[in-house]
DNA sequence: GTCTATACCGGGATAGAC
DNA sequence: GTCTATCCCGGTATAGAC
């Protein structure tokens, strides 16, 4: 029982340390990227030393991989939830845009992080997809096809429409520094701009595809 | 005169070597990023040795900076050219989308490169902007305002519209690996998808803003 | 201007005591 | 599980011969 207690205590400590490392690593990787991040910085951030990093995760790449995978899955899980809402297409688009924009605004480093690292190592993504098929977009595609055949929206390639909607949401978030410089936004102006986009993007899309 | 000839010869060799380094570095930085790139790899790619890199450019960061600045300026120069075309707004949008999409498709690493590095060092961008004001978007904004007041298009915040158009073009390029995985594109399917977008995006935008 | 050799440093990873 | 000390590799940068 002594053993039991100890092991429980240790388990708790383990989990705790592991989580601390995980969150510290996430923070550092998000801002510095895989190559830019330093194991020392992660250790400092977590309040432990470098050796522990290798004790819990075998290598820098493994640690990064775990975080990337979790972020990626979480991101698409949320996306899937929004996309699966039980609403008629046009309302669903409004619902999706508003919530998706807020989601990525609150977690703006994640899309930037994914886009940035994808480019350096495209394989990582394929593996995650292969391992756990993510087919939320199929639902959306079906909705679109139905709406077209019902004459609610004009004919349009569902893939193009989906890419349009997602691009309209993600681009202004990942390109924030450029937008702020080019359009002379301060932090408040930018926030305001995105706030207005929640309505504007839906209006823009629906205006383009709605019949009559 | 001997001197002259020699110096000319040297100048030419200099320029040549400098350019070789520049192009090699560009290639490596584009694929690996600032932190991921190795000076050795750049030297190999250029067919010279590491010491020469430091002879021509003092440090890795300086070398990177030169390339980033040139890419960035070139990219916005082209954008400015397209945006300044002397056409009525709706035709200009068609013209812009078709050519901009082709431009970034041909140089797809550049937007990805810029977005990725911006995130790690936002200051670099501000400095480039400060040094050389790039105000092409102002022309576009004026066009839009005029079209609205003439009743050609519905009222819309010009900034939102510009961000919409650019986002619709850039997103599918920088997110290529994700799109290919999610939408099951091979290289040819992807190329085809973008080709169709050249017409689709313009149609999508114009449909949304045109009056009657 | 170009090369070789080398100094120097920092980072990832491991060994071993506690 | 946690720490300290250390190995080792590879990268940036420089010195110096040609």
Tab-separated table of C-alpha atoms (C1' of nucleotides) in Angstrom:
chain	number	residue	atom	x	y	z
A	1	UNK	CA	0.000	0.000	0.000
A	2	UNK	CA	2.927	2.150	0.686
A	3	UNK	CA	3.842	1.246	-2.796
A	4	UNK	CA	0.401	2.139	-3.973
A	5	UNK	CA	0.421	5.538	-2.406
A	6	UNK	CA	3.831	6.259	-3.718
A	7	UNK	CA	2.982	5.149	-7.167
A	8	UNK	CA	-0.122	7.296	-7.092
A	9	UNK	CA	1.849	10.225	-5.893
A	10	UNK	CA	4.386	9.622	-8.562
A	11	UNK	CA	1.762	9.218	-11.212
A	12	UNK	CA	0.348	12.531	-10.235
A	13	UNK	CA	3.734	14.156	-10.190
A	14	UNK	CA	4.484	12.547	-13.526
A	15	UNK	CA	1.362	13.790	-15.143
A	16	UNK	CA	1.912	17.167	-13.650
A	17	UNK	CA	5.480	17.469	-14.849
A	18	UNK	CA	4.575	16.046	-18.195
A	19	UNK	CA	1.833	18.606	-18.606
A	20	UNK	CA	4.062	21.434	-17.504
A	21	UNK	CA	6.607	20.389	-20.104
A	22	UNK	CA	3.919	20.034	-22.693
A	23	UNK	CA	2.495	23.476	-22.134
A	24	UNK	CA	5.914	25.082	-21.950
A	25	UNK	CA	6.969	23.380	-25.155
A	26	UNK	CA	3.769	24.378	-26.881
A	27	UNK	CA	4.333	27.993	-25.960
A	28	UNK	CA	7.911	28.019	-27.187
A	29	UNK	CA	7.273	26.051	-30.367
A	30	UNK	CA	4.341	28.291	-31.246
A	31	UNK	CA	6.464	31.390	-31.177
A	32	UNK	CA	9.823	30.046	-32.352
A	33	UNK	CA	8.948	27.105	-34.564
A	34	UNK	CA	10.669	23.720	-34.515
A	35	UNK	CA	14.145	24.857	-35.505
A	36	UNK	CA	14.024	28.146	-33.646
A	37	UNK	CA	12.990	26.627	-30.336
A	38	UNK	CA	15.668	25.757	-27.763
A	39	UNK	CA	15.319	22.852	-25.385
A	40	UNK	CA	16.852	25.032	-22.700
A	41	UNK	CA	14.158	27.639	-23.140
A	42	UNK	CA	11.452	25.022	-22.866
A	43	UNK	CA	13.051	23.653	-19.722
A	44	UNK	CA	13.266	27.125	-18.171
A	45	UNK	CA	9.674	27.845	-19.099
A	46	UNK	CA	8.600	24.599	-17.455
A	47	UNK	CA	10.778	25.213	-14.417
A	48	UNK	CA	12.777	22.013	-14.808
A	49	UNK	CA	16.034	21.109	-16.523
A	50	UNK	CA	16.862	19.819	-19.951
A	51	UNK	CA	17.421	16.239	-18.850
A	52	UNK	CA	13.781	15.924	-17.891
A	53	UNK	CA	12.680	16.790	-21.369
A	54	UNK	CA	14.493	13.761	-22.677
A	55	UNK	CA	13.224	11.637	-19.866
A	56	UNK	CA	9.595	12.281	-20.756
A	57	UNK	CA	9.922	12.708	-24.500
A	58	UNK	CA	12.842	11.043	-26.118
A	59	UNK	CA	13.899	13.795	-28.435
A	60	UNK	CA	13.101	17.311	-29.536
A	61	UNK	CA	11.433	16.028	-32.658
A	62	UNK	CA	9.227	13.628	-30.692
A	63	UNK	CA	8.201	16.423	-28.353
A	64	UNK	CA	7.399	18.678	-31.247
A	65	UNK	CA	5.509	15.925	-33.002
A	66	UNK	CA	3.265	15.313	-30.001
A	67	UNK	CA	2.362	18.958	-29.757
A	68	UNK	CA	1.830	19.420	-33.435
A	69	UNK	CA	-0.405	16.387	-33.588
A	70	UNK	CA	-2.503	17.503	-30.661
A	71	UNK	CA	-2.888	21.027	-31.985
A	72	UNK	CA	-3.721	19.806	-35.419
A	73	UNK	CA	-6.319	17.335	-34.242
A	74	UNK	CA	-7.894	19.778	-31.851
A	75	UNK	CA	-8.083	22.381	-34.553
A	76	UNK	CA	-9.865	20.085	-36.964
A	77	UNK	CA	-12.068	18.667	-34.257
A	78	UNK	CA	-13.424	22.137	-33.581
A	79	UNK	CA	-13.783	22.742	-37.273
A	80	UNK	CA	-15.712	19.500	-37.611
A	81	UNK	CA	-18.045	20.444	-34.789
A	82	UNK	CA	-18.913	23.732	-36.411
A	83	UNK	CA	-19.289	22.186	-39.809
A	84	UNK	CA	-21.611	19.503	-38.536
A	85	UNK	CA	-24.120	21.897	-36.999
A	86	UNK	CA	-27.640	20.886	-37.905
A	87	UNK	CA	-28.696	23.972	-39.838
A	88	UNK	CA	-29.792	24.824	-43.364
A	89	UNK	CA	-26.813	25.705	-45.546
A	90	UNK	CA	-27.083	29.476	-45.480
A	91	UNK	CA	-27.543	29.670	-41.746
A	92	UNK	CA	-24.782	27.163	-41.322
A	93	UNK	CA	-22.433	29.403	-43.239
A	94	UNK	CA	-23.292	32.336	-40.977
A	95	UNK	CA	-22.867	30.171	-37.923
A	96	UNK	CA	-19.627	28.714	-39.157
A	97	UNK	CA	-17.969	31.976	-40.138
A	98	UNK	CA	-18.796	33.734	-36.910
A	99	UNK	CA	-17.599	30.922	-34.691
A	100	UNK	CA	-14.629	29.875	-36.767
A	101	UNK	CA	-13.293	33.400	-36.923
A	102	UNK	CA	-13.574	33.766	-33.177
A	103	UNK	CA	-11.936	30.390	-32.674
A	104	UNK	CA	-8.877	31.131	-34.753
A	105	UNK	CA	-8.674	34.656	-33.454
A	106	UNK	CA	-8.451	33.288	-29.917
A	107	UNK	CA	-5.872	30.720	-31.044
A	108	UNK	CA	-4.213	32.654	-33.802
A	109	UNK	CA	-0.857	30.956	-33.371
A	110	UNK	CA	-2.299	27.595	-34.311
A	111	UNK	CA	-3.154	28.179	-37.964
A	112	UNK	CA	0.081	30.106	-38.384
A	113	UNK	CA	1.969	27.320	-36.650
A	114	UNK	CA	0.396	24.645	-38.826
A	115	UNK	CA	0.893	26.506	-42.086
A	116	UNK	CA	4.458	27.291	-41.221
A	117	UNK	CA	5.527	23.804	-40.217
A	118	UNK	CA	3.545	22.040	-42.903
A	119	UNK	CA	5.709	23.710	-45.388
A	120	UNK	CA	8.893	22.374	-43.840
A	121	UNK	CA	7.649	18.878	-43.275
A	122	UNK	CA	4.539	17.961	-45.273
A	123	UNK	CA	4.877	14.314	-44.296
A	124	UNK	CA	3.848	14.942	-40.730
A	125	UNK	CA	0.385	15.987	-41.855
A	126	UNK	CA	-0.177	13.045	-44.109
A	127	UNK	CA	0.661	10.680	-41.286
A	128	UNK	CA	-1.824	12.325	-38.952
A	129	UNK	CA	-4.506	12.136	-41.604
A	130	UNK	CA	-3.777	8.535	-42.443
A	131	UNK	CA	-3.873	7.534	-38.824
A	132	UNK	CA	-7.157	9.242	-38.074
A	133	UNK	CA	-9.294	10.081	-41.055
A	134	UNK	CA	-10.859	13.504	-40.770
A	135	UNK	CA	-13.777	13.716	-43.107
A	136	UNK	CA	-15.819	16.584	-41.754
A	137	UNK	CA	-15.654	18.405	-45.039
A	138	UNK	CA	-17.696	15.645	-46.662
A	139	UNK	CA	-20.732	16.742	-44.680
A	140	UNK	CA	-20.335	20.297	-45.880
A	141	UNK	CA	-19.890	19.169	-49.462
A	142	UNK	CA	-23.109	17.189	-49.308
A	143	UNK	CA	-24.977	20.155	-47.879
A	144	UNK	CA	-23.753	22.256	-50.736
A	145	UNK	CA	-24.713	19.740	-53.391
A	146	UNK	CA	-28.177	19.447	-51.921
A	147	UNK	CA	-28.646	23.191	-51.789
A	148	UNK	CA	-27.633	23.445	-55.420
A	149	UNK	CA	-30.037	20.756	-56.557
A	150	UNK	CA	-32.818	22.424	-54.568
A	151	UNK	CA	-32.116	25.694	-56.323
A	152	UNK	CA	-31.225	27.485	-53.106
A	153	UNK	CA	-27.776	28.475	-54.345
A	154	UNK	CA	-26.281	28.731	-57.780
A	155	UNK	CA	-24.192	25.895	-59.182
A	156	UNK	CA	-20.642	26.004	-57.840
A	157	UNK	CA	-17.947	23.420	-57.242
A	158	UNK	CA	-18.354	22.532	-53.557
A	159	UNK	CA	-14.609	22.288	-53.104
A	160	UNK	CA	-14.113	25.794	-54.416
A	161	UNK	CA	-16.796	27.107	-52.107
A	162	UNK	CA	-15.317	25.444	-49.050
A	163	UNK	CA	-11.848	26.737	-49.823
A	164	UNK	CA	-13.343	30.186	-50.328
A	165	UNK	CA	-15.033	30.209	-46.947
A	166	UNK	CA	-12.056	28.884	-45.030
A	167	UNK	CA	-9.616	31.142	-46.838
A	168	UNK	CA	-11.715	34.199	-46.101
A	169	UNK	CA	-11.514	33.336	-42.415
A	170	UNK	CA	-7.941	32.187	-42.043
A	171	UNK	CA	-6.032	34.580	-44.267
A	172	UNK	CA	-6.594	37.776	-42.258
A	173	UNK	CA	-5.547	35.928	-39.111
A	174	UNK	CA	-2.291	34.452	-40.369
A	175	UNK	CA	-1.374	37.602	-42.276
A	176	UNK	CA	-2.088	39.853	-39.326
A	177	UNK	CA	1.314	41.568	-39.215
A	178	UNK	CA	1.111	42.442	-42.897
A	179	UNK	CA	-2.448	43.693	-42.677
A	180	UNK	CA	-1.639	45.833	-39.681
A	181	UNK	CA	1.260	47.421	-41.510
A	182	UNK	CA	-0.445	47.841	-44.869
A	183	UNK	CA	-3.810	49.006	-43.591
A	184	UNK	CA	-2.405	50.972	-40.653
A	185	UNK	CA	-4.168	49.052	-37.931
A	186	UNK	CA	-3.213	49.206	-34.308
A	187	UNK	CA	-4.249	46.337	-32.060
A	188	UNK	CA	-7.684	47.778	-31.488
A	189	UNK	CA	-8.248	48.612	-35.129
A	190	UNK	CA	-7.326	45.087	-36.083
A	191	UNK	CA	-9.626	43.529	-33.501
A	192	UNK	CA	-12.402	45.742	-34.794
A	193	UNK	CA	-11.705	44.755	-38.375
A	194	UNK	CA	-12.006	41.062	-37.521
A	195	UNK	CA	-15.134	41.696	-35.505
A	196	UNK	CA	-16.770	43.277	-38.526
A	197	UNK	CA	-15.620	40.380	-40.656
A	198	UNK	CA	-17.778	37.978	-38.678
A	199	UNK	CA	-20.814	39.443	-40.393
A	200	UNK	CA	-19.123	40.648	-43.551
A	201	UNK	CA	-17.691	37.321	-44.682
A	202	UNK	CA	-21.029	35.525	-44.333
A	203	UNK	CA	-22.754	38.357	-46.172
A	204	UNK	CA	-20.077	38.268	-48.855
A	205	UNK	CA	-20.401	34.533	-49.403
A	206	UNK	CA	-24.178	34.322	-49.256
A	207	UNK	CA	-24.572	37.285	-51.554
A	208	UNK	CA	-22.430	35.489	-54.064
A	209	UNK	CA	-24.199	32.136	-54.112
A	210	UNK	CA	-27.804	32.743	-53.081
A	211	UNK	CA	-30.371	32.580	-55.841
A	212	UNK	CA	-32.607	35.668	-56.186
B	1	UNK	CA	45.035	49.448	-67.820
B	2	UNK	CA	46.167	46.113	-66.700
B	3	UNK	CA	44.620	47.160	-63.495
B	4	UNK	CA	41.499	48.120	-65.279
B	5	UNK	CA	41.123	44.822	-67.032
B	6	UNK	CA	41.802	42.946	-63.888
B	7	UNK	CA	39.378	44.933	-61.879
B	8	UNK	CA	36.752	44.411	-64.529
B	9	UNK	CA	37.423	40.714	-64.553
B	10	UNK	CA	37.206	40.656	-60.821
B	11	UNK	CA	34.064	42.698	-60.763
B	12	UNK	CA	32.482	40.233	-63.084
B	13	UNK	CA	33.651	37.285	-61.052
B	14	UNK	CA	32.452	39.033	-57.946
B	15	UNK	CA	29.006	39.649	-59.305
B	16	UNK	CA	28.867	36.141	-60.570
B	17	UNK	CA	29.848	34.567	-57.290
B	18	UNK	CA	27.637	36.919	-55.382
B	19	UNK	CA	24.694	35.984	-57.556
B	20	UNK	CA	25.417	32.302	-57.284
B	21	UNK	CA	25.464	32.620	-53.518
B	22	UNK	CA	22.324	34.668	-53.591
B	23	UNK	CA	20.377	32.189	-55.651
B	24	UNK	CA	21.654	29.229	-53.681
B	25	UNK	CA	20.747	30.911	-50.415
B	26	UNK	CA	17.325	31.831	-51.712
B	27	UNK	CA	16.649	28.247	-52.644
B	28	UNK	CA	17.732	26.887	-49.288
B	29	UNK	CA	16.021	29.548	-47.190
B	30	UNK	CA	12.799	29.087	-49.120
B	31	UNK	CA	12.618	25.422	-48.282
B	32	UNK	CA	14.216	25.352	-44.837
B	33	UNK	CA	13.494	28.749	-43.367
B	34	UNK	CA	15.984	30.934	-41.521
B	35	UNK	CA	16.670	28.612	-38.606
B	36	UNK	CA	16.470	25.405	-40.591
B	37	UNK	CA	18.920	26.504	-43.271
B	38	UNK	CA	22.578	25.493	-42.948
B	39	UNK	CA	25.410	27.638	-44.222
B	40	UNK	CA	27.151	24.486	-45.412
B	41	UNK	CA	24.174	23.557	-47.547
B	42	UNK	CA	24.077	26.993	-49.111
B	43	UNK	CA	27.788	26.817	-49.856
B	44	UNK	CA	27.414	23.395	-51.460
B	45	UNK	CA	24.467	24.561	-53.500
B	46	UNK	CA	26.498	27.518	-54.744
B	47	UNK	CA	29.554	25.370	-55.396
B	48	UNK	CA	31.839	27.351	-53.114
B	49	UNK	CA	32.873	27.026	-49.489
B	50	UNK	CA	31.500	28.459	-46.310
B	51	UNK	CA	34.175	31.100	-45.937
B	52	UNK	CA	32.966	32.844	-49.070
B	53	UNK	CA	29.516	33.287	-47.648
B	54	UNK	CA	30.962	35.416	-44.888
B	55	UNK	CA	33.191	37.252	-47.272
B	56	UNK	CA	30.266	38.490	-49.354
B	57	UNK	CA	27.626	38.745	-46.654
B	58	UNK	CA	28.841	39.243	-43.171
B	59	UNK	CA	26.544	36.824	-41.399
B	60	UNK	CA	23.742	34.384	-41.920
B	61	UNK	CA	21.214	36.891	-40.715
B	62	UNK	CA	22.455	39.560	-43.120
B	63	UNK	CA	22.286	37.101	-45.996
B	64	UNK	CA	18.796	36.107	-45.039
B	65	UNK	CA	17.757	39.708	-44.645
B	66	UNK	CA	18.915	40.610	-48.140
B	67	UNK	CA	16.963	37.793	-49.672
B	68	UNK	CA	13.860	38.399	-47.662
B	69	UNK	CA	13.881	42.051	-48.515
B	70	UNK	CA	14.323	41.418	-52.213
B	71	UNK	CA	11.606	38.771	-52.311
B	72	UNK	CA	9.251	40.915	-50.342
B	73	UNK	CA	9.755	43.984	-52.483
B	74	UNK	CA	9.536	42.045	-55.713
B	75	UNK	CA	6.350	40.394	-54.555
B	76	UNK	CA	4.663	43.678	-53.743
B	77	UNK	CA	6.014	45.335	-56.836
B	78	UNK	CA	4.244	42.770	-58.975
B	79	UNK	CA	1.132	43.139	-56.887
B	80	UNK	CA	1.266	46.884	-57.373
B	81	UNK	CA	1.591	46.509	-61.125
B	82	UNK	CA	-1.478	44.334	-61.333
B	83	UNK	CA	-3.444	46.527	-59.018
B	84	UNK	CA	-2.615	49.641	-60.989
B	85	UNK	CA	-3.921	48.326	-64.308
B	86	UNK	CA	-6.035	50.941	-66.016
B	87	UNK	CA	-9.348	49.104	-66.106
B	88	UNK	CA	-12.851	49.552	-64.710
B	89	UNK	CA	-13.167	47.914	-61.306
B	90	UNK	CA	-14.934	44.716	-62.307
B	91	UNK	CA	-12.591	43.979	-65.175
B	92	UNK	CA	-9.692	44.885	-62.969
B	93	UNK	CA	-10.767	42.281	-60.454
B	94	UNK	CA	-10.907	39.638	-63.175
B	95	UNK	CA	-7.533	40.738	-64.463
B	96	UNK	CA	-6.016	40.841	-61.023
B	97	UNK	CA	-7.257	37.457	-59.845
B	98	UNK	CA	-6.166	35.631	-62.952
B	99	UNK	CA	-2.686	37.101	-62.992
B	100	UNK	CA	-2.101	37.146	-59.264
B	101	UNK	CA	-3.048	33.512	-58.935
B	102	UNK	CA	-0.667	32.552	-61.696
B	103	UNK	CA	2.065	34.698	-60.183
B	104	UNK	CA	1.902	33.127	-56.742
B	105	UNK	CA	1.398	29.680	-58.199
B	106	UNK	CA	4.649	30.071	-60.101
B	107	UNK	CA	6.362	31.408	-56.980
B	108	UNK	CA	4.441	29.567	-54.351
B	109	UNK	CA	7.311	29.478	-51.893
B	110	UNK	CA	7.335	33.251	-51.630
B	111	UNK	CA	3.997	33.871	-49.913
B	112	UNK	CA	4.609	30.845	-47.714
B	113	UNK	CA	8.098	32.100	-46.960
B	114	UNK	CA	6.873	35.574	-46.089
B	115	UNK	CA	4.006	34.390	-43.916
B	116	UNK	CA	6.225	31.964	-42.117
B	117	UNK	CA	9.065	34.342	-41.339
B	118	UNK	CA	6.832	37.283	-40.584
B	119	UNK	CA	5.536	35.352	-37.711
B	120	UNK	CA	8.979	34.803	-36.235
B	121	UNK	CA	10.230	38.310	-36.806
B	122	UNK	CA	7.511	40.879	-37.479
B	123	UNK	CA	10.000	43.735	-37.166
B	124	UNK	CA	11.713	42.904	-40.429
B	125	UNK	CA	8.551	43.737	-42.340
B	126	UNK	CA	7.922	47.014	-40.638
B	127	UNK	CA	11.428	48.154	-41.454
B	128	UNK	CA	11.024	47.340	-45.121
B	129	UNK	CA	7.737	49.207	-45.237
B	130	UNK	CA	9.101	52.214	-43.419
B	131	UNK	CA	12.084	52.410	-45.697
B	132	UNK	CA	10.082	52.205	-48.883
B	133	UNK	CA	6.422	53.048	-48.606
B	134	UNK	CA	4.277	50.646	-50.580
B	135	UNK	CA	0.908	52.186	-51.150
B	136	UNK	CA	-0.493	50.278	-54.082
B	137	UNK	CA	-3.565	49.295	-52.147
B	138	UNK	CA	-4.613	52.929	-51.987
B	139	UNK	CA	-5.336	52.905	-55.710
B	140	UNK	CA	-7.540	49.875	-55.341
B	141	UNK	CA	-9.352	51.410	-52.401
B	142	UNK	CA	-10.139	54.515	-54.416
B	143	UNK	CA	-11.424	52.439	-57.315
B	144	UNK	CA	-13.742	50.654	-54.950
B	145	UNK	CA	-15.049	53.818	-53.351
B	146	UNK	CA	-15.748	55.289	-56.756
B	147	UNK	CA	-17.571	52.188	-57.930
B	148	UNK	CA	-19.729	52.269	-54.848
B	149	UNK	CA	-20.656	55.897	-55.277
B	150	UNK	CA	-21.476	55.241	-58.936
B	151	UNK	CA	-23.783	52.433	-57.917
B	152	UNK	CA	-21.777	49.809	-59.781
B	153	UNK	CA	-21.230	47.711	-56.696
B	154	UNK	CA	-22.990	47.525	-53.356
B	155	UNK	CA	-21.600	49.388	-50.355
B	156	UNK	CA	-18.768	47.465	-48.722
B	157	UNK	CA	-15.744	48.417	-46.669
B	158	UNK	CA	-12.940	48.627	-49.251
B	159	UNK	CA	-10.469	47.101	-46.814
B	160	UNK	CA	-12.667	44.086	-46.296
B	161	UNK	CA	-13.054	43.634	-50.022
B	162	UNK	CA	-9.333	43.810	-50.679
B	163	UNK	CA	-8.574	41.335	-47.935
B	164	UNK	CA	-11.258	39.066	-49.373
B	165	UNK	CA	-9.760	39.088	-52.833
B	166	UNK	CA	-6.195	38.557	-51.716
B	167	UNK	CA	-7.151	35.885	-49.218
B	168	UNK	CA	-9.116	33.973	-51.836
B	169	UNK	CA	-5.990	33.896	-53.982
B	170	UNK	CA	-3.278	33.257	-51.425
B	171	UNK	CA	-4.885	30.784	-49.067
B	172	UNK	CA	-5.159	27.826	-51.458
B	173	UNK	CA	-1.531	28.349	-52.433
B	174	UNK	CA	-0.002	28.458	-48.969
B	175	UNK	CA	-2.253	25.693	-47.673
B	176	UNK	CA	-1.517	23.440	-50.623
B	177	UNK	CA	-0.348	20.411	-48.617
B	178	UNK	CA	-3.481	20.489	-46.483
B	179	UNK	CA	-5.799	20.916	-49.433
B	180	UNK	CA	-4.145	18.087	-51.298
B	181	UNK	CA	-4.575	15.786	-48.331
B	182	UNK	CA	-8.091	16.847	-47.390
B	183	UNK	CA	-9.514	17.044	-50.886
B	184	UNK	CA	-7.498	14.113	-52.246
B	185	UNK	CA	-5.669	16.026	-54.937
B	186	UNK	CA	-2.624	14.737	-56.701
B	187	UNK	CA	-0.302	17.244	-58.353
B	188	UNK	CA	-2.393	17.383	-61.486
B	189	UNK	CA	-5.678	17.629	-59.640
B	190	UNK	CA	-4.320	20.505	-57.611
B	191	UNK	CA	-3.041	22.352	-60.660
B	192	UNK	CA	-6.428	21.898	-62.234
B	193	UNK	CA	-8.186	23.184	-59.143
B	194	UNK	CA	-6.136	26.375	-59.168
B	195	UNK	CA	-6.658	26.785	-62.890
B	196	UNK	CA	-10.405	26.726	-62.356
B	197	UNK	CA	-10.043	29.178	-59.523
B	198	UNK	CA	-8.752	31.822	-61.903
B	199	UNK	CA	-12.273	32.216	-63.229
B	200	UNK	CA	-14.140	31.072	-60.141
B	201	UNK	CA	-12.723	33.592	-57.698
B	202	UNK	CA	-13.488	36.535	-59.942
B	203	UNK	CA	-16.995	35.200	-60.534
B	204	UNK	CA	-17.415	34.641	-56.815
B	205	UNK	CA	-16.357	38.165	-55.913
B	206	UNK	CA	-18.194	39.970	-58.678
B	207	UNK	CA	-21.362	38.017	-58.018
B	208	UNK	CA	-21.207	39.163	-54.460
B	209	UNK	CA	-20.735	42.869	-55.005
B	210	UNK	CA	-22.205	43.708	-58.407
B	211	UNK	CA	-25.509	45.518	-58.394
B	212	UNK	CA	-28.245	43.787	-60.412
C	1	DG	C1'	38.989	36.655	-54.277
C	2	DT	C1'	39.396	31.990	-53.086
C	3	DC	C1'	40.594	28.182	-50.397
C	4	DT	C1'	41.985	25.270	-45.918
C	5	DA	C1'	42.190	24.956	-41.308
C	6	DT	C1'	40.634	26.013	-37.108
C	7	DA	C1'	38.679	28.546	-33.120
C	8	DC	C1'	34.629	28.901	-30.694
C	9	DC	C1'	30.191	28.276	-29.104
C	10	DG	C1'	25.761	26.315	-28.281
C	11	DG	C1'	22.520	22.825	-28.631
C	12	DG	C1'	20.730	18.014	-28.227
C	13	DA	C1'	21.417	14.057	-25.983
C	14	DT	C1'	23.269	10.764	-22.331
C	15	DA	C1'	25.533	8.883	-17.919
C	16	DG	C1'	25.363	8.492	-13.364
C	17	DA	C1'	24.689	10.170	-8.598
C	18	DC	C1'	20.995	11.043	-5.516
D	1	DG	C1'	11.887	11.102	-11.077
D	2	DT	C1'	15.097	14.660	-10.661
D	3	DC	C1'	19.436	16.834	-10.841
D	4	DT	C1'	24.632	17.844	-12.417
D	5	DA	C1'	28.117	17.142	-15.377
D	6	DT	C1'	29.623	15.969	-19.665
D	7	DC	C1'	29.956	14.211	-24.421
D	8	DC	C1'	29.703	15.210	-29.091
D	9	DC	C1'	28.246	17.036	-33.138
D	10	DG	C1'	27.541	20.686	-36.190
D	11	DG	C1'	27.117	25.354	-37.029
D	12	DT	C1'	28.849	30.253	-37.408
D	13	DA	C1'	32.580	32.830	-37.886
D	14	DT	C1'	37.555	34.079	-38.522
D	15	DA	C1'	42.763	33.671	-39.550
D	16	DG	C1'	45.982	33.103	-42.750
D	17	DA	C1'	48.136	30.955	-46.879
D	18	DC	C1'	47.844	31.185	-51.807
